[in-house]
CSV table of C-alpha atoms in Angstrom, one decimal:
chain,number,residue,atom,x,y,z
A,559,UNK,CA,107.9,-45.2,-66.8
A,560,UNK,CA,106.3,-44.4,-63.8
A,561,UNK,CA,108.5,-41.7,-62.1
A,562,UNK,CA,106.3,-42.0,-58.7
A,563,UNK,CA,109.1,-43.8,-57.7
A,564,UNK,CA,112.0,-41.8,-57.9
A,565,UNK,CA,110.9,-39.4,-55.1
A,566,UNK,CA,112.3,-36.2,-54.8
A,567,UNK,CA,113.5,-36.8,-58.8
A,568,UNK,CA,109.9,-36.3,-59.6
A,569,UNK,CA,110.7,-32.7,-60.3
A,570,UNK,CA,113.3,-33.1,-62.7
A,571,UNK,CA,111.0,-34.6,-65.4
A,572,UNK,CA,108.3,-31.7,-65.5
A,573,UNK,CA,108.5,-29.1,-67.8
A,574,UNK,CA,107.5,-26.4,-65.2
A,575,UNK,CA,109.0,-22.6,-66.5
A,576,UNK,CA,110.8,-24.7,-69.5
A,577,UNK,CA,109.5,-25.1,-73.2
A,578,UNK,CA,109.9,-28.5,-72.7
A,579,UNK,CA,110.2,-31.5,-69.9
A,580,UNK,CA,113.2,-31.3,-68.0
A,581,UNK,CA,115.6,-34.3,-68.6
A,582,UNK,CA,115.4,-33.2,-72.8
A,583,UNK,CA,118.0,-30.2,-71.6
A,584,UNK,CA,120.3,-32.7,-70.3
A,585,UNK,CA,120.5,-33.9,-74.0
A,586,UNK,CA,122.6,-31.1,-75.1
A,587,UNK,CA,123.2,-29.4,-72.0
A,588,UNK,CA,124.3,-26.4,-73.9
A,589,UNK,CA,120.6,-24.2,-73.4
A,590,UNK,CA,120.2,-22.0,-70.4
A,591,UNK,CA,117.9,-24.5,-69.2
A,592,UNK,CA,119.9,-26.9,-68.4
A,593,UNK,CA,121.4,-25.1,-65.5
A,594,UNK,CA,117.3,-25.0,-64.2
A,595,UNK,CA,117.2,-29.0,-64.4
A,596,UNK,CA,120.5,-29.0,-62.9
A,597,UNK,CA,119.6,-27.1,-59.8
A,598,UNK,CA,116.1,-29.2,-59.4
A,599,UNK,CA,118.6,-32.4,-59.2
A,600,UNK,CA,120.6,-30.8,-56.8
A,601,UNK,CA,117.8,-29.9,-54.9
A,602,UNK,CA,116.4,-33.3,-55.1
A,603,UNK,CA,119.9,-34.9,-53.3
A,604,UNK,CA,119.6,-32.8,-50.7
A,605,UNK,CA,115.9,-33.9,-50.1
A,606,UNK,CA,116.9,-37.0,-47.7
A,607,UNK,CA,117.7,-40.7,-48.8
A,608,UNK,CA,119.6,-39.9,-52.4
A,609,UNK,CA,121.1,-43.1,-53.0
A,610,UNK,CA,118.2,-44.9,-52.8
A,611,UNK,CA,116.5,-42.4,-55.4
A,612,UNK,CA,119.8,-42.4,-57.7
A,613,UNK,CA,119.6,-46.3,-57.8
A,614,UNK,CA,115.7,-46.3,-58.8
A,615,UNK,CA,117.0,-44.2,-61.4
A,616,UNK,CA,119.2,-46.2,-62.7
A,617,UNK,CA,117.7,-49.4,-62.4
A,618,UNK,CA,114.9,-48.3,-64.8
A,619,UNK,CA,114.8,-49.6,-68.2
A,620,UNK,CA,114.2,-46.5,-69.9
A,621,UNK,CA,116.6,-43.9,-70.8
A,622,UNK,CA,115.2,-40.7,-69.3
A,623,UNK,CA,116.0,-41.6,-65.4
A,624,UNK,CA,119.7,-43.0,-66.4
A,625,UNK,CA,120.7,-39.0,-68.3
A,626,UNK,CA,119.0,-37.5,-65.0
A,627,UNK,CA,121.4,-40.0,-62.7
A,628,UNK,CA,124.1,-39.2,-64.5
A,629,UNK,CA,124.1,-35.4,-63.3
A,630,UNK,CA,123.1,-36.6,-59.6
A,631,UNK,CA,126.5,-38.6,-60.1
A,632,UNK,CA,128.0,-35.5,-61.6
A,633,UNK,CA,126.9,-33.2,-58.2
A,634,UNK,CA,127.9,-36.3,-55.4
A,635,UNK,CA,131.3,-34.4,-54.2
A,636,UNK,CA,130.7,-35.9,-51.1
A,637,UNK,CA,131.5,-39.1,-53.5
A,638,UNK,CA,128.6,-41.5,-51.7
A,639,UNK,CA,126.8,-42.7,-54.2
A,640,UNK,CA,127.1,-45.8,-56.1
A,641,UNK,CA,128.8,-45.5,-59.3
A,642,UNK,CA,128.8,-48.5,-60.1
A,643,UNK,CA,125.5,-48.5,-61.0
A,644,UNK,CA,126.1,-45.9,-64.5
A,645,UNK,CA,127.4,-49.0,-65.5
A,646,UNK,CA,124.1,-51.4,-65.3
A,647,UNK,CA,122.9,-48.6,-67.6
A,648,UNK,CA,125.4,-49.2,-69.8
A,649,UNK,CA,125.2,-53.0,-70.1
A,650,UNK,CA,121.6,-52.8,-70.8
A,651,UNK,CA,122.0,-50.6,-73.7
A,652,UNK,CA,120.8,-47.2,-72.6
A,653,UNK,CA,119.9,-45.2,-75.2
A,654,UNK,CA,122.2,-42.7,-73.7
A,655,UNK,CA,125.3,-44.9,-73.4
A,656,UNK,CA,127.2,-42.0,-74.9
A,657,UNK,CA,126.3,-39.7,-72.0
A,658,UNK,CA,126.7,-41.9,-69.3
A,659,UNK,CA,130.0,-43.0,-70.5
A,660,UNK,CA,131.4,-39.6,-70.0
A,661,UNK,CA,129.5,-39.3,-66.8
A,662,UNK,CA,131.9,-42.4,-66.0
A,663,UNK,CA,134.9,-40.5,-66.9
A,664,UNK,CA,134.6,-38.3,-64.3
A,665,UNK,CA,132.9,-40.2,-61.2
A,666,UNK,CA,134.4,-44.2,-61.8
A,667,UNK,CA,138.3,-43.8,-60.8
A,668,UNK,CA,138.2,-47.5,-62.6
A,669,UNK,CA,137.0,-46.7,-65.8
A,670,UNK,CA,140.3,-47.8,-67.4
A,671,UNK,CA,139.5,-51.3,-66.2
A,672,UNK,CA,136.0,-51.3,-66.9
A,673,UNK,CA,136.3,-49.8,-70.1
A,674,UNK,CA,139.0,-52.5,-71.1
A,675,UNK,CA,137.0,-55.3,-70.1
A,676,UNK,CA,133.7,-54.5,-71.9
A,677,UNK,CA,135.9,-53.7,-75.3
A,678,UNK,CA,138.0,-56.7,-75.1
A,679,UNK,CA,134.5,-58.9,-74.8
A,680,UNK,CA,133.4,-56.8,-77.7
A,681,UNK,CA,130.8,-54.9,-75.4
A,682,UNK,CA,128.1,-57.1,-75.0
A,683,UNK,CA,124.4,-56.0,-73.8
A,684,UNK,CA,121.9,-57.0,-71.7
A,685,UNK,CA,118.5,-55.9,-72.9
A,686,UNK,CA,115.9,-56.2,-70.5
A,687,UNK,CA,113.6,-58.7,-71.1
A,688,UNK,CA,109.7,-58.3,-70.5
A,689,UNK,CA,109.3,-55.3,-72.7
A,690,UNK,CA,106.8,-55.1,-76.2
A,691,UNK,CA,108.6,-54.0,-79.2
A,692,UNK,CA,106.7,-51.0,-78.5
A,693,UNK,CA,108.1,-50.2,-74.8
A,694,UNK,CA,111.7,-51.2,-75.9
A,695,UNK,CA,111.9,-48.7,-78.6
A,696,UNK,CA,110.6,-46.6,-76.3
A,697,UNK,CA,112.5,-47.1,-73.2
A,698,UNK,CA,115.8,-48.0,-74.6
A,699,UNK,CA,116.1,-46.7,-78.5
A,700,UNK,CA,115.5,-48.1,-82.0
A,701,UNK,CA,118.9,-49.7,-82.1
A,702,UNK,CA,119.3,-53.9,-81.9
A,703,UNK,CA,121.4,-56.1,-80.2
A,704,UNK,CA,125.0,-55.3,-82.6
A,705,UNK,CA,123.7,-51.8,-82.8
A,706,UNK,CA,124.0,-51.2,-78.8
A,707,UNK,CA,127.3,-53.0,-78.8
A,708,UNK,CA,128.3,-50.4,-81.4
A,709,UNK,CA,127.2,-47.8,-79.8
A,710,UNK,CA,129.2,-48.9,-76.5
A,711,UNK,CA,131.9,-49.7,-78.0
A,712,UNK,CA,132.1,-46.5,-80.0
A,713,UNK,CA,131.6,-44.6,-76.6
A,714,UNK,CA,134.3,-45.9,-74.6
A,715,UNK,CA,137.0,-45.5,-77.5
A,716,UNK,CA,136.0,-41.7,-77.6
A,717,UNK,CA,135.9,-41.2,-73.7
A,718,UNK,CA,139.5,-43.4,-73.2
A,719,UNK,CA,141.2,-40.3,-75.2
A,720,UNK,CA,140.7,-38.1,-72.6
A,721,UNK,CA,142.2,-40.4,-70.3
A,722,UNK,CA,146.3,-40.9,-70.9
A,723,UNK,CA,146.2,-44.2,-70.1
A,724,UNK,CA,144.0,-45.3,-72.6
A,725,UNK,CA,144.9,-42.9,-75.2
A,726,UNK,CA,146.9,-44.6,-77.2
A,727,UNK,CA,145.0,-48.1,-76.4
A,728,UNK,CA,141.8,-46.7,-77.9
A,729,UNK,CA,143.9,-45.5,-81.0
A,730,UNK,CA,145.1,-48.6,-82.3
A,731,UNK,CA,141.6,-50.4,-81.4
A,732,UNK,CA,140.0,-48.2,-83.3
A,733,UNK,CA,142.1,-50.0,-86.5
A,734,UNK,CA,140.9,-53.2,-85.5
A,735,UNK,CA,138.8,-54.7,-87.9
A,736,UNK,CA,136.4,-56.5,-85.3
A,737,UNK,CA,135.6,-52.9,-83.9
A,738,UNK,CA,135.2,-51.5,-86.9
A,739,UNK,CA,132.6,-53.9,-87.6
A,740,UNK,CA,130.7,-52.8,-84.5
A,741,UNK,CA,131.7,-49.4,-85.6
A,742,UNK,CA,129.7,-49.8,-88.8
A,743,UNK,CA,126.6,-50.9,-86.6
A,744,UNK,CA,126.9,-47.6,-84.5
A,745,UNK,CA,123.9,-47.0,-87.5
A,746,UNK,CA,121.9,-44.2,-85.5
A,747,UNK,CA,123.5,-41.6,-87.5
A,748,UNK,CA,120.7,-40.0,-89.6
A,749,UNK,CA,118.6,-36.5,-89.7
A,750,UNK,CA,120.1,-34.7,-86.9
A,751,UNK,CA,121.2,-37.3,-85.0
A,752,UNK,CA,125.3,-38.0,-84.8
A,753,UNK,CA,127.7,-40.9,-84.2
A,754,UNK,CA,127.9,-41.8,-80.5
A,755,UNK,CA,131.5,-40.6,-80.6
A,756,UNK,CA,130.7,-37.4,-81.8
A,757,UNK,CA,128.2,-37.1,-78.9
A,758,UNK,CA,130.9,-38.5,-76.5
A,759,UNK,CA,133.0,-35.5,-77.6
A,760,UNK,CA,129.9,-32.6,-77.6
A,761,UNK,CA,128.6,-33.8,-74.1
A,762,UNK,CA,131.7,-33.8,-72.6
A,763,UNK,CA,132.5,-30.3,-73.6
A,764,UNK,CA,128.9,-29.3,-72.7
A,765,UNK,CA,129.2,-31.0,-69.5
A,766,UNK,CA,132.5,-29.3,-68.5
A,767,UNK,CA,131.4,-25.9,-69.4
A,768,UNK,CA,127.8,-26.5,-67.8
A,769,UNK,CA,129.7,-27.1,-64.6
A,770,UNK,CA,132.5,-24.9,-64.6
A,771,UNK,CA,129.3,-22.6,-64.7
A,772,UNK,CA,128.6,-23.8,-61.1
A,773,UNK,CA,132.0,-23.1,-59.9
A,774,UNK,CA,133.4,-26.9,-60.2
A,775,UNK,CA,136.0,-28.0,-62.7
A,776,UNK,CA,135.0,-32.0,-64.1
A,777,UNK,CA,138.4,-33.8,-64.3
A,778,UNK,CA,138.8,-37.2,-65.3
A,779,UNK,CA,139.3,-39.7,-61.9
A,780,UNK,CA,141.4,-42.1,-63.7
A,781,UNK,CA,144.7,-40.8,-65.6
């Protein structure tokens, strides 16, 4: 990752006056922190030319630009930046899928749509192609092919139930025995690490609470 490209996002990723580099707060986003990293993204959209930036970010393979787009999406209340592009992350199989999903919650007014499509193809991904076995772990998580499907697929069920609409759809899915397959290859679930629907839930509350911090409240767009 060479982060000479993302501009005024440069800042974001040093560690600066934190124990470590900025975009690991955005992980839990429940350390004091993360309201530091927040404010150098904020700074960094109101440096000149942010959707240009916010799209490098997101069109890079590896994970750690995508969780730092997913805030500058977050902060956009002027609503001009692409949202779209959360889900390019998404279809390549960020490692962060979880994250970003929720970021989609609450910036993509057609998440319902979106979300419905993916699940009802079984959430296929796109891994880039051109990377070692070394810079794909790296860049985009130890999972396989069936594993990021999991993982997506295990996101967007979690994220629908805050979402009327798609409560009770995401219910009875999750009682289908093809996504409970993909389920069982959600497989990142060891030392510390959880399910990617028990991150969905965690970052969401994290995320709401970091920003109701700031003065806004995140609501869902869809309902």
């Amino acid at each position: 990752m060479t982060r000479t490209q993302f501009g005024p996002f440069e800042a974001v990723f040093e560690k600066g006056e934190l124990a470590v580099p900025g975009y690991l707060e955005l992980l839990p986003l429940h350390q004091p922190g993360a309201q530091i990293v927040i404010d150098r993204v904020e700074r960094a959209l109101s440096a000149g030319d942010p959707a240009r930036w916010v799209a490098a970010l997101f069109r890079d393979v590896n994970w750690r630009p995508h969780l730092v787009g997913a805030i500058a999406l977050l902060l956009d209340q002027s609503e001009t930046l692409d949202s779209s592009l959360l889900w390019h992350a998404i279809d390549a199989g960020s490692w962060v899928t979880p994250q970003l999903v929720v970021t989609a919650v609450f910036v993509d007014p057609s998440f319902p749509e979106r979300a419905r499509v993916r699940v009802d193809a079984q959430c296929p991904v796109r891994v880039p192609a051109g990377l070692t076995p070394a810079e794909r772990h790296s860049a985009t998580g130890r999972d396989g092919l069936l594993g990021r499907s999991g993982k997506m697929m295990a996101s967007l069920l979690a994220a629908s139930a805050a979402i009327p609409s798609l409560e009770r759809w995401a219910a009875d899915l999750q009682r289908d025995a093809r996504v409970e397959q993909l389920f069982k290859d959600d497989v990142w679930k060891k030392d510390e690490w959880n399910s990617s629907c028990e991150i969905v839930v965690a970052w969401m509350s994290n995320v709401r609470r970091a920003f109701l911090e700031r003065g806004r409240t995140l609501a869902p767009r869809a309902t």
